[in-house]
PDB file of C-alpha atoms and ligand atoms in Angstrom:
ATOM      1  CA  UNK A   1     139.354 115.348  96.412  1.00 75.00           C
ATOM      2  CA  UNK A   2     138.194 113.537  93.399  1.00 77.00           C
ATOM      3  CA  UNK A   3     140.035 110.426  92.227  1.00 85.00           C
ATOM      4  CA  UNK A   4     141.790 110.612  88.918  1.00 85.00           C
ATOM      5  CA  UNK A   5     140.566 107.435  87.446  1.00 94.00           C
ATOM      6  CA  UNK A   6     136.780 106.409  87.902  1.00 97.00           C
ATOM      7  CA  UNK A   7     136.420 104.584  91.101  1.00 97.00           C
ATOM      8  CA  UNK A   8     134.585 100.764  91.216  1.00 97.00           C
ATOM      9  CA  UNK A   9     133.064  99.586  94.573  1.00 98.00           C
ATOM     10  CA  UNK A  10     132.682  96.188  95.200  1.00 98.00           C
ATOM     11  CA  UNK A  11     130.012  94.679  97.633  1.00 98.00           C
ATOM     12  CA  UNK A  12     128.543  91.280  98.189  1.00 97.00           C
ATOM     13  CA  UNK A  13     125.521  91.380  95.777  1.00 97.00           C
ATOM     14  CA  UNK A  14     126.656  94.176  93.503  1.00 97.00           C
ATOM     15  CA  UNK A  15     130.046  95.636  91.841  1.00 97.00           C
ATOM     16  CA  UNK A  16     129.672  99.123  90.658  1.00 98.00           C
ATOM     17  CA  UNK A  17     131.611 101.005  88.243  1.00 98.00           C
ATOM     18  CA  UNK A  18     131.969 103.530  85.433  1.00 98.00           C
ATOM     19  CA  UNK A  19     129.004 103.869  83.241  1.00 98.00           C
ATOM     20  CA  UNK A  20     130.287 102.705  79.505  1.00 97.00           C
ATOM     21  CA  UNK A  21     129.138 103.307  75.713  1.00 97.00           C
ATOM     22  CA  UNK A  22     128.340  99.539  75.835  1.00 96.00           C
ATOM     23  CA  UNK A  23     125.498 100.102  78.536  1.00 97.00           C
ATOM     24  CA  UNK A  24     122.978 102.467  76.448  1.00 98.00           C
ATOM     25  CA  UNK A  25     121.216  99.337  75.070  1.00 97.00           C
ATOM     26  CA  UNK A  26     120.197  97.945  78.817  1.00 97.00           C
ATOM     27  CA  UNK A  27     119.702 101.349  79.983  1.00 98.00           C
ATOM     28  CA  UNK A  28     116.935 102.102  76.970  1.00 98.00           C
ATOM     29  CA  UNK A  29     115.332  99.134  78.181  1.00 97.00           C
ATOM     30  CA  UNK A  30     115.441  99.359  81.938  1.00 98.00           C
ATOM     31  CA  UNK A  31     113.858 103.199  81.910  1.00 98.00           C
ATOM     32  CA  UNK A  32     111.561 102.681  79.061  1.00 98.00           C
ATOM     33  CA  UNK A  33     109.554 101.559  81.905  1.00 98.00           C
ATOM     34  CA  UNK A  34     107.041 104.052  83.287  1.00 98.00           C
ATOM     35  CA  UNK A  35     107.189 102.254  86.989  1.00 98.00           C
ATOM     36  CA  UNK A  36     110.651 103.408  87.176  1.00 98.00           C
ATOM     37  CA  UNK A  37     110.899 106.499  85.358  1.00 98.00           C
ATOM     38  CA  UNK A  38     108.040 107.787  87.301  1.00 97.00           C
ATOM     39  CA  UNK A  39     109.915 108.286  90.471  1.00 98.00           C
ATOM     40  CA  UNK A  40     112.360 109.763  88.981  1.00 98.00           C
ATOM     41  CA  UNK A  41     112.939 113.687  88.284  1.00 97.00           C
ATOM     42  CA  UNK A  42     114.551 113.752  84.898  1.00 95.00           C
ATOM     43  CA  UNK A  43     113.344 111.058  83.431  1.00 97.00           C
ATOM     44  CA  UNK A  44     110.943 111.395  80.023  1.00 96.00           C
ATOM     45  CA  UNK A  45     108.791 108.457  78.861  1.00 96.00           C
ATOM     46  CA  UNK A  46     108.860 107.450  76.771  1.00 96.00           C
ATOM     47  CA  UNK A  47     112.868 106.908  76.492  1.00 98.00           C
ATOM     48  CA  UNK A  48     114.939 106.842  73.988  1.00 98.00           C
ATOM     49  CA  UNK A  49     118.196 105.348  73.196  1.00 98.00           C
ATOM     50  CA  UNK A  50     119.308 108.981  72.056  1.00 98.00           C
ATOM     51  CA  UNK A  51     118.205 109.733  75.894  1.00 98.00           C
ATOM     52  CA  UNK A  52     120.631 107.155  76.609  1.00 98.00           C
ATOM     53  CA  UNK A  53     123.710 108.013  74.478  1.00 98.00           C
ATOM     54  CA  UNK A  54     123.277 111.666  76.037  1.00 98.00           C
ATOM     55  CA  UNK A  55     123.163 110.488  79.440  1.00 98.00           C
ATOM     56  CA  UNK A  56     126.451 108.073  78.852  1.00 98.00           C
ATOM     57  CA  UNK A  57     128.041 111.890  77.696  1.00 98.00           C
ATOM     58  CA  UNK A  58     127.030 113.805  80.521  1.00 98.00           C
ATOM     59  CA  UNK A  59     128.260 111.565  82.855  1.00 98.00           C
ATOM     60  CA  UNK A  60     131.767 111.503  81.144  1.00 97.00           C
ATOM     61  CA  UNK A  61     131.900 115.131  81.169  1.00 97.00           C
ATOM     62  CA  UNK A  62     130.065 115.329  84.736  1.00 97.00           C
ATOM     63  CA  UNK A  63     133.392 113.111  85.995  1.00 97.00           C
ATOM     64  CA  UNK A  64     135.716 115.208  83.830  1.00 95.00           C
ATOM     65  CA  UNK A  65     134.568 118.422  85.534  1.00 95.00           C
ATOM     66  CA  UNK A  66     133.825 116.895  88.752  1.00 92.00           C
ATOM     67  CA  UNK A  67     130.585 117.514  88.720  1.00 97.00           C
ATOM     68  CA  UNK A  68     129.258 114.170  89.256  1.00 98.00           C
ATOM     69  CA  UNK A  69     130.206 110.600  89.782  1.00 98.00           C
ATOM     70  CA  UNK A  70     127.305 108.022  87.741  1.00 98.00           C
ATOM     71  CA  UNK A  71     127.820 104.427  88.444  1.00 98.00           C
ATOM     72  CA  UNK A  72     126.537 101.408  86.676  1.00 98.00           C
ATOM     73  CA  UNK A  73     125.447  98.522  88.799  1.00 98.00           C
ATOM     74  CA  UNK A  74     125.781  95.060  88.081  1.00 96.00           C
ATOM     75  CA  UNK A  75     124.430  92.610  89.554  1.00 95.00           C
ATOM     76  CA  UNK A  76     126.509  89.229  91.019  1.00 93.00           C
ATOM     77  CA  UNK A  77     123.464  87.662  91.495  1.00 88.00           C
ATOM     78  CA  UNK A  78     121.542  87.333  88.348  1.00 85.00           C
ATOM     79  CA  UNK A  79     122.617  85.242  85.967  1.00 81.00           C
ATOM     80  CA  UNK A  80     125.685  86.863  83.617  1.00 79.00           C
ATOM     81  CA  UNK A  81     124.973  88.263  80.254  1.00 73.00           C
ATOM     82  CA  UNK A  82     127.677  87.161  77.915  1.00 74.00           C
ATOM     83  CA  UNK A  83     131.036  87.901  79.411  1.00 73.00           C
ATOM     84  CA  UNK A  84     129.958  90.391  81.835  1.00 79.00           C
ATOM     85  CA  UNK A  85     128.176  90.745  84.927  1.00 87.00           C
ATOM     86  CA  UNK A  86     124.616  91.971  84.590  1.00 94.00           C
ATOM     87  CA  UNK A  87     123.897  95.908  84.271  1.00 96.00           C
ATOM     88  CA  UNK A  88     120.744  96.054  86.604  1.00 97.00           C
ATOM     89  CA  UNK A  89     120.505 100.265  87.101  1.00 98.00           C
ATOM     90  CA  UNK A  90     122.430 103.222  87.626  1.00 98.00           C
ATOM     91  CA  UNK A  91     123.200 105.418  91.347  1.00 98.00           C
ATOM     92  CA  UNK A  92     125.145 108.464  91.812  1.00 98.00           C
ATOM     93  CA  UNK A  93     126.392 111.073  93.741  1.00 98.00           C
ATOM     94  CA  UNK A  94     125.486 114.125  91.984  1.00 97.00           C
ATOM     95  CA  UNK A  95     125.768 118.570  92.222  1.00 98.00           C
ATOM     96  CA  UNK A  96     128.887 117.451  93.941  1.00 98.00           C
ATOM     97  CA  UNK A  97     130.234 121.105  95.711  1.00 98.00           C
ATOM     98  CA  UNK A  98     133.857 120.084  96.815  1.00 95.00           C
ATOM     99  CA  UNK A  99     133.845 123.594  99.020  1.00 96.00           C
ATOM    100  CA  UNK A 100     131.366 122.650 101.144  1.00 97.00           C
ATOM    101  CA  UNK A 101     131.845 118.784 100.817  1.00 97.00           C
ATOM    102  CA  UNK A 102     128.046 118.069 100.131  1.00 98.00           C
ATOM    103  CA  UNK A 103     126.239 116.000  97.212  1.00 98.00           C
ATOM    104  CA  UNK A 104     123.101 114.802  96.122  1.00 98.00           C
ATOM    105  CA  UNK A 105     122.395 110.925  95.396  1.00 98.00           C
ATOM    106  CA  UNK A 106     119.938 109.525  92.799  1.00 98.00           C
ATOM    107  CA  UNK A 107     119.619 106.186  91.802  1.00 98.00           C
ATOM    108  CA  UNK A 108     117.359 103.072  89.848  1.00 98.00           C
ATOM    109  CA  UNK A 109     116.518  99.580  89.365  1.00 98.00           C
ATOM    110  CA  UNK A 110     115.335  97.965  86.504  1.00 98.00           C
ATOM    111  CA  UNK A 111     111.964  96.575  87.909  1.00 98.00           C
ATOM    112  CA  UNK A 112     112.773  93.025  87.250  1.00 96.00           C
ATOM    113  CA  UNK A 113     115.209  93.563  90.133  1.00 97.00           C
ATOM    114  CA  UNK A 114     113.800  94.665  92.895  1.00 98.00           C
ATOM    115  CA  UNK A 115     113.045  93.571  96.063  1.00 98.00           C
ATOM    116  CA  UNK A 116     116.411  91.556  96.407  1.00 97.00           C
ATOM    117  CA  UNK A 117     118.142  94.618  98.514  1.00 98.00           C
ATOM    118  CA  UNK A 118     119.987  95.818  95.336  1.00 98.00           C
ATOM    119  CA  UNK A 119     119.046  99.674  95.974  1.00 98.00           C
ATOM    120  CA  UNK A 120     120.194  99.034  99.988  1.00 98.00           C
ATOM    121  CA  UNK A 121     123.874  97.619  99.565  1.00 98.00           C
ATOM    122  CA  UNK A 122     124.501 100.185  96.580  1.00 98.00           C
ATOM    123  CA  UNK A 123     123.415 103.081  98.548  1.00 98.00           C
ATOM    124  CA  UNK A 124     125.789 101.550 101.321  1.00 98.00           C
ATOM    125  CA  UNK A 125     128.531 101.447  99.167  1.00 98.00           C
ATOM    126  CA  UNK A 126     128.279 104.736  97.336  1.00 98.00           C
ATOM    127  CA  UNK A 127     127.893 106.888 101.381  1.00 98.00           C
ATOM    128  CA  UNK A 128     130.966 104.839 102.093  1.00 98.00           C
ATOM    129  CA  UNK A 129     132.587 105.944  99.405  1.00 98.00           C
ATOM    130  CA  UNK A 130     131.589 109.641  99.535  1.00 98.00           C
ATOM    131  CA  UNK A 131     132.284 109.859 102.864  1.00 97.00           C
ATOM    132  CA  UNK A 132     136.046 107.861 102.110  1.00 96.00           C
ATOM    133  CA  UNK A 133     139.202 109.879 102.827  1.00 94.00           C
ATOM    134  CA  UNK A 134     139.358 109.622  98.868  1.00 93.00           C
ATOM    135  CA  UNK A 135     136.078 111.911  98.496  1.00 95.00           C
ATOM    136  CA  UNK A 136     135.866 113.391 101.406  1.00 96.00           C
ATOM    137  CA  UNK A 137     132.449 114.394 101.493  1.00 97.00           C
ATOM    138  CA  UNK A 138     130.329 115.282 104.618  1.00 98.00           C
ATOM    139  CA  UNK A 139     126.975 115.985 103.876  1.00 98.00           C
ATOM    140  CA  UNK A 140     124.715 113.394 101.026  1.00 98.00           C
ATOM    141  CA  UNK A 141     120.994 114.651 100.176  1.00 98.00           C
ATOM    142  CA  UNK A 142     118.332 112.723  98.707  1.00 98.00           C
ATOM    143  CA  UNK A 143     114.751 114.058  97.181  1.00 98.00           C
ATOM    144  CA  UNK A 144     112.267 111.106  96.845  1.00 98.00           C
ATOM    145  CA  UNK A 145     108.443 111.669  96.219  1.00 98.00           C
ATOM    146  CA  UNK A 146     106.144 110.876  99.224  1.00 98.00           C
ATOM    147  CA  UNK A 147     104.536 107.923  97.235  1.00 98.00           C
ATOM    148  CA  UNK A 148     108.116 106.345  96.577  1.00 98.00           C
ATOM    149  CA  UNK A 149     107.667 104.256  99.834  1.00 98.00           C
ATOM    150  CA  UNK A 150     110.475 101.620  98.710  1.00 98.00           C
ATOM    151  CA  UNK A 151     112.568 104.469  98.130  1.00 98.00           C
ATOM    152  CA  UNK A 152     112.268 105.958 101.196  1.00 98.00           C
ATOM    153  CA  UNK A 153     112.511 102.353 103.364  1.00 98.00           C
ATOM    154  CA  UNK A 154     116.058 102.595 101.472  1.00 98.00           C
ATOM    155  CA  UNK A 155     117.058 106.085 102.892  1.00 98.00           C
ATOM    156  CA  UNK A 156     115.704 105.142 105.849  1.00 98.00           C
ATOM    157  CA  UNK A 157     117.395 101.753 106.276  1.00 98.00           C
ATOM    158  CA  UNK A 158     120.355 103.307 105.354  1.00 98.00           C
ATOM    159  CA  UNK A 159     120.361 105.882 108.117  1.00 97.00           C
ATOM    160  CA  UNK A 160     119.251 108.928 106.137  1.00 98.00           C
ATOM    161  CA  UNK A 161     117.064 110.932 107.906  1.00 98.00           C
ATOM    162  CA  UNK A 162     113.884 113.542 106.647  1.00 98.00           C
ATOM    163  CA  UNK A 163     114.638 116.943 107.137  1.00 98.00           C
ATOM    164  CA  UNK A 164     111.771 118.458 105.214  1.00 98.00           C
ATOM    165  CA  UNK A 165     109.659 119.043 102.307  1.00 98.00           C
ATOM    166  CA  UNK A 166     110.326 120.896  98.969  1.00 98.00           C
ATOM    167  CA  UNK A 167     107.497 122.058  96.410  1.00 98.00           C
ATOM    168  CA  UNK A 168     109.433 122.607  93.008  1.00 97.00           C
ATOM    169  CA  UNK A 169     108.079 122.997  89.466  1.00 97.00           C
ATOM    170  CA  UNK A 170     108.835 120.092  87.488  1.00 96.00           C
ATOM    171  CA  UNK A 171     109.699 120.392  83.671  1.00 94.00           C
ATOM    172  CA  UNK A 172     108.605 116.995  82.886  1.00 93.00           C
ATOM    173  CA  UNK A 173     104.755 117.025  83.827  1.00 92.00           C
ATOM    174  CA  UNK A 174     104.081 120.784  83.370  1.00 95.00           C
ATOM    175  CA  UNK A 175     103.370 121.005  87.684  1.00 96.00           C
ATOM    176  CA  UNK A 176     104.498 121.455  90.747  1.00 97.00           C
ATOM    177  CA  UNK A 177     105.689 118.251  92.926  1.00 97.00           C
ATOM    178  CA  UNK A 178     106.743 117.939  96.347  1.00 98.00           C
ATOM    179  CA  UNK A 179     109.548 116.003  97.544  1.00 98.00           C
ATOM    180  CA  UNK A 180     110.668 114.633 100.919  1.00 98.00           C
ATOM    181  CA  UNK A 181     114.576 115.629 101.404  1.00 98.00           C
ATOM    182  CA  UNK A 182     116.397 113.073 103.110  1.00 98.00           C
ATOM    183  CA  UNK A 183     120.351 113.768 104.345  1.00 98.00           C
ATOM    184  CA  UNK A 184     123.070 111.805 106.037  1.00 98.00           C
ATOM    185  CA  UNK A 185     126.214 113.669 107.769  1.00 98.00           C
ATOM    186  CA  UNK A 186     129.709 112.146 108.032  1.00 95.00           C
ATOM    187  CA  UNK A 187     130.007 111.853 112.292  1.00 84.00           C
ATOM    188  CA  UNK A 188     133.397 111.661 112.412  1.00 71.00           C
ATOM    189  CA  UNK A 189     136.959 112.526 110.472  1.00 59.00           C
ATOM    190  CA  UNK A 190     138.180 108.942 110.476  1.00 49.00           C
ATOM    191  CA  UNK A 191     135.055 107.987 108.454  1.00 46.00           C
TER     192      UNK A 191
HETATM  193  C1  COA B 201     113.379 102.397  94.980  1.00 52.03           C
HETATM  194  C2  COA B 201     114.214 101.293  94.350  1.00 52.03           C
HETATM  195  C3  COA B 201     115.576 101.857  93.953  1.00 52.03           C
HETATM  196  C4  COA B 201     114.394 100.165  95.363  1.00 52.03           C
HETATM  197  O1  COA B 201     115.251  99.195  94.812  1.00 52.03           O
HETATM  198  P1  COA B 201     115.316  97.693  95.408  1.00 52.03           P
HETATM  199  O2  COA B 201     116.586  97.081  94.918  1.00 52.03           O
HETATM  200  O3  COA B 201     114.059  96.995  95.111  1.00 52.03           O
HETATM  201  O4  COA B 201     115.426  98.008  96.964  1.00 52.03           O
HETATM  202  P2  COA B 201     115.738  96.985  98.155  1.00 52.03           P
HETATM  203  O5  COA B 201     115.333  95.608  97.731  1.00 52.03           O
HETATM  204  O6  COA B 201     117.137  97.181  98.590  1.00 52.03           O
HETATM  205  O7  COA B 201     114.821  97.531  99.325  1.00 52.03           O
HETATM  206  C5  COA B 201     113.463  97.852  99.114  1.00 52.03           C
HETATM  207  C6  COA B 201     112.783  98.006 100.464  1.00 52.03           C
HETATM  208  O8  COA B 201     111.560  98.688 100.269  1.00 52.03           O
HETATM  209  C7  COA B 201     110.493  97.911 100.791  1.00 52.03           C
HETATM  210  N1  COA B 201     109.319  98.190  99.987  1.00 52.03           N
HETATM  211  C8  COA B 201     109.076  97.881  98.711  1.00 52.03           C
HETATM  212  N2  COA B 201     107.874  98.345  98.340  1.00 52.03           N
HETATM  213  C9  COA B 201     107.352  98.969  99.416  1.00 52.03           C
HETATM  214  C10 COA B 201     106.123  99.647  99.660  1.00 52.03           C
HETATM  215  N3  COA B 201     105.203  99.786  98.714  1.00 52.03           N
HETATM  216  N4  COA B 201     105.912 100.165 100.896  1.00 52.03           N
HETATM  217  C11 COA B 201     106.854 100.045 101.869  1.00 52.03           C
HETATM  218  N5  COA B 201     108.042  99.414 101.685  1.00 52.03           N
HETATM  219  C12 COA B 201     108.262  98.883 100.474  1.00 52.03           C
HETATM  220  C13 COA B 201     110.988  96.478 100.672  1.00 52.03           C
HETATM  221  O9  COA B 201     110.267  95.611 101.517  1.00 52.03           O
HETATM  222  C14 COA B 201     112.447  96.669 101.097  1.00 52.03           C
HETATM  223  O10 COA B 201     112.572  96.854 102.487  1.00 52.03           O
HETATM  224  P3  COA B 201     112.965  95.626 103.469  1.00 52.03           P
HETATM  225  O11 COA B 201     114.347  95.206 103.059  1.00 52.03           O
HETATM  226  O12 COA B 201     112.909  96.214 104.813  1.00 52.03           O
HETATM  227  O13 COA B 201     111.963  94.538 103.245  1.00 52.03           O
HETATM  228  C15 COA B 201     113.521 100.702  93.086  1.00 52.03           C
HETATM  229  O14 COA B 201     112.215 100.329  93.442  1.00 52.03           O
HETATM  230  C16 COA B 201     113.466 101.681  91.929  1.00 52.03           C
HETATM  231  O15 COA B 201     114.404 101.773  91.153  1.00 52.03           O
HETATM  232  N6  COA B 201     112.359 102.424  91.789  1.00 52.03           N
HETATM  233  C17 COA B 201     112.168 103.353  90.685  1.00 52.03           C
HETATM  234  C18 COA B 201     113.200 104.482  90.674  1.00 52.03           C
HETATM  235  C19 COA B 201     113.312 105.163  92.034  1.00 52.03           C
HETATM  236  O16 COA B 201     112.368 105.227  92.766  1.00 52.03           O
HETATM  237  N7  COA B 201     114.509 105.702  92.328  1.00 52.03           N
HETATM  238  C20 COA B 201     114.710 106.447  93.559  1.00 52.03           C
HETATM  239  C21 COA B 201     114.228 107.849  93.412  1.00 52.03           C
HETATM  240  S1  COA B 201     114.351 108.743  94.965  1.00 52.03           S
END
């Protein structure tokens, strides 16, 4: 089931919540970096904050149409930016197929952020969540490039497992790129 108004998640380092008009500014700037939009599937470079304003409208009509949930995630360890806590990337559970109860996850983090286990406790919190009565998911795929090895020490830490290898042709840089598929399964009904 999907909730009626957009969830927020709260963990120890990071709160996340609905993506807002307000965000396209730190977005522009987090993925106008190549080192992060290179890892990513969708991504152009350079980026635009007209890529940004069109993402911010998918992902109200992706929630609308329960298609996908997109999060924003601040940070509660960086230092604030004005009133609010600071917007350090973006994860979601996308292609969500409430028949079969399976979704795909993507997520980033704005370079200056990494290394602090950011990616780790929001991956935590969003299988949590997907797998929550309130979802109800049971099934959570991942593609990550072979070279992504932080990415894939986050899968990995967070119990995902490799189940194989997909060569797909990929809009963005005219070729075909492989991917490694990673997938966690909900082990039991009281999850
Ligand atoms: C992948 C990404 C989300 C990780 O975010 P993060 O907040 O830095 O992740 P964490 O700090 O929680 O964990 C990173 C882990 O990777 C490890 N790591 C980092 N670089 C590594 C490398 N080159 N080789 C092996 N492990 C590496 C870190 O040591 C850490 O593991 P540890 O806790 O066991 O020490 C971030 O680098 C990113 O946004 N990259 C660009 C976009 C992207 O790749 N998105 C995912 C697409 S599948």
């Amino acid at each position: 089931m999907m909730p009626k108004a957009f969830p927020k998640l709260f963990g120890t380092l990071v709160n996340l919540r609905e993506i807002l008009i307000n965000d396209a500014q730190d977005i522009t700037h987090l993925l106008m970096n190549y080192n992060v939009s290179k890892h990513l599937w969708e991504i152009p470079n350079p980026y635009s904050i007209d890529d940004a304003l069109e993402f911010i409208k998918c992902a109200n009509s992706d929630f609308n149409t329960l298609k996908a949930l997109h999060f924003a995630i601040e940070s509660k360890i960086i230092p604030r930016s004005r009133n609010n806590l600071k917007f350090v990337g973006t994860i979601s559970v996308k292609n969500i197929d409430l028949v079969n109860k399976k979704a795909d996850l993507g997520y980033w983090i704005g370079e200056q952020y990494w290394g602090r286990g950011i990616a780790t406790e929001c991956l935590k919190l969003i299988i949590d969540y997907a797998f929550s009565a309130e979802l109800g998911l049971k099934q959570l795929c991942a593609y990550v490039f072979p070279e992504n090895k932080a990415s894939i020490r986050v899968l990995e830490k967070n119990g995902m497992n490799k189940i194989g290898v997909v060569n797909e042709y990929h809009k963005l840089s005219g070729r075909d790129r492989t991917s490694f598929i990673y997938v966690t399964i909900r082990h039991s009904d009281n999850a």
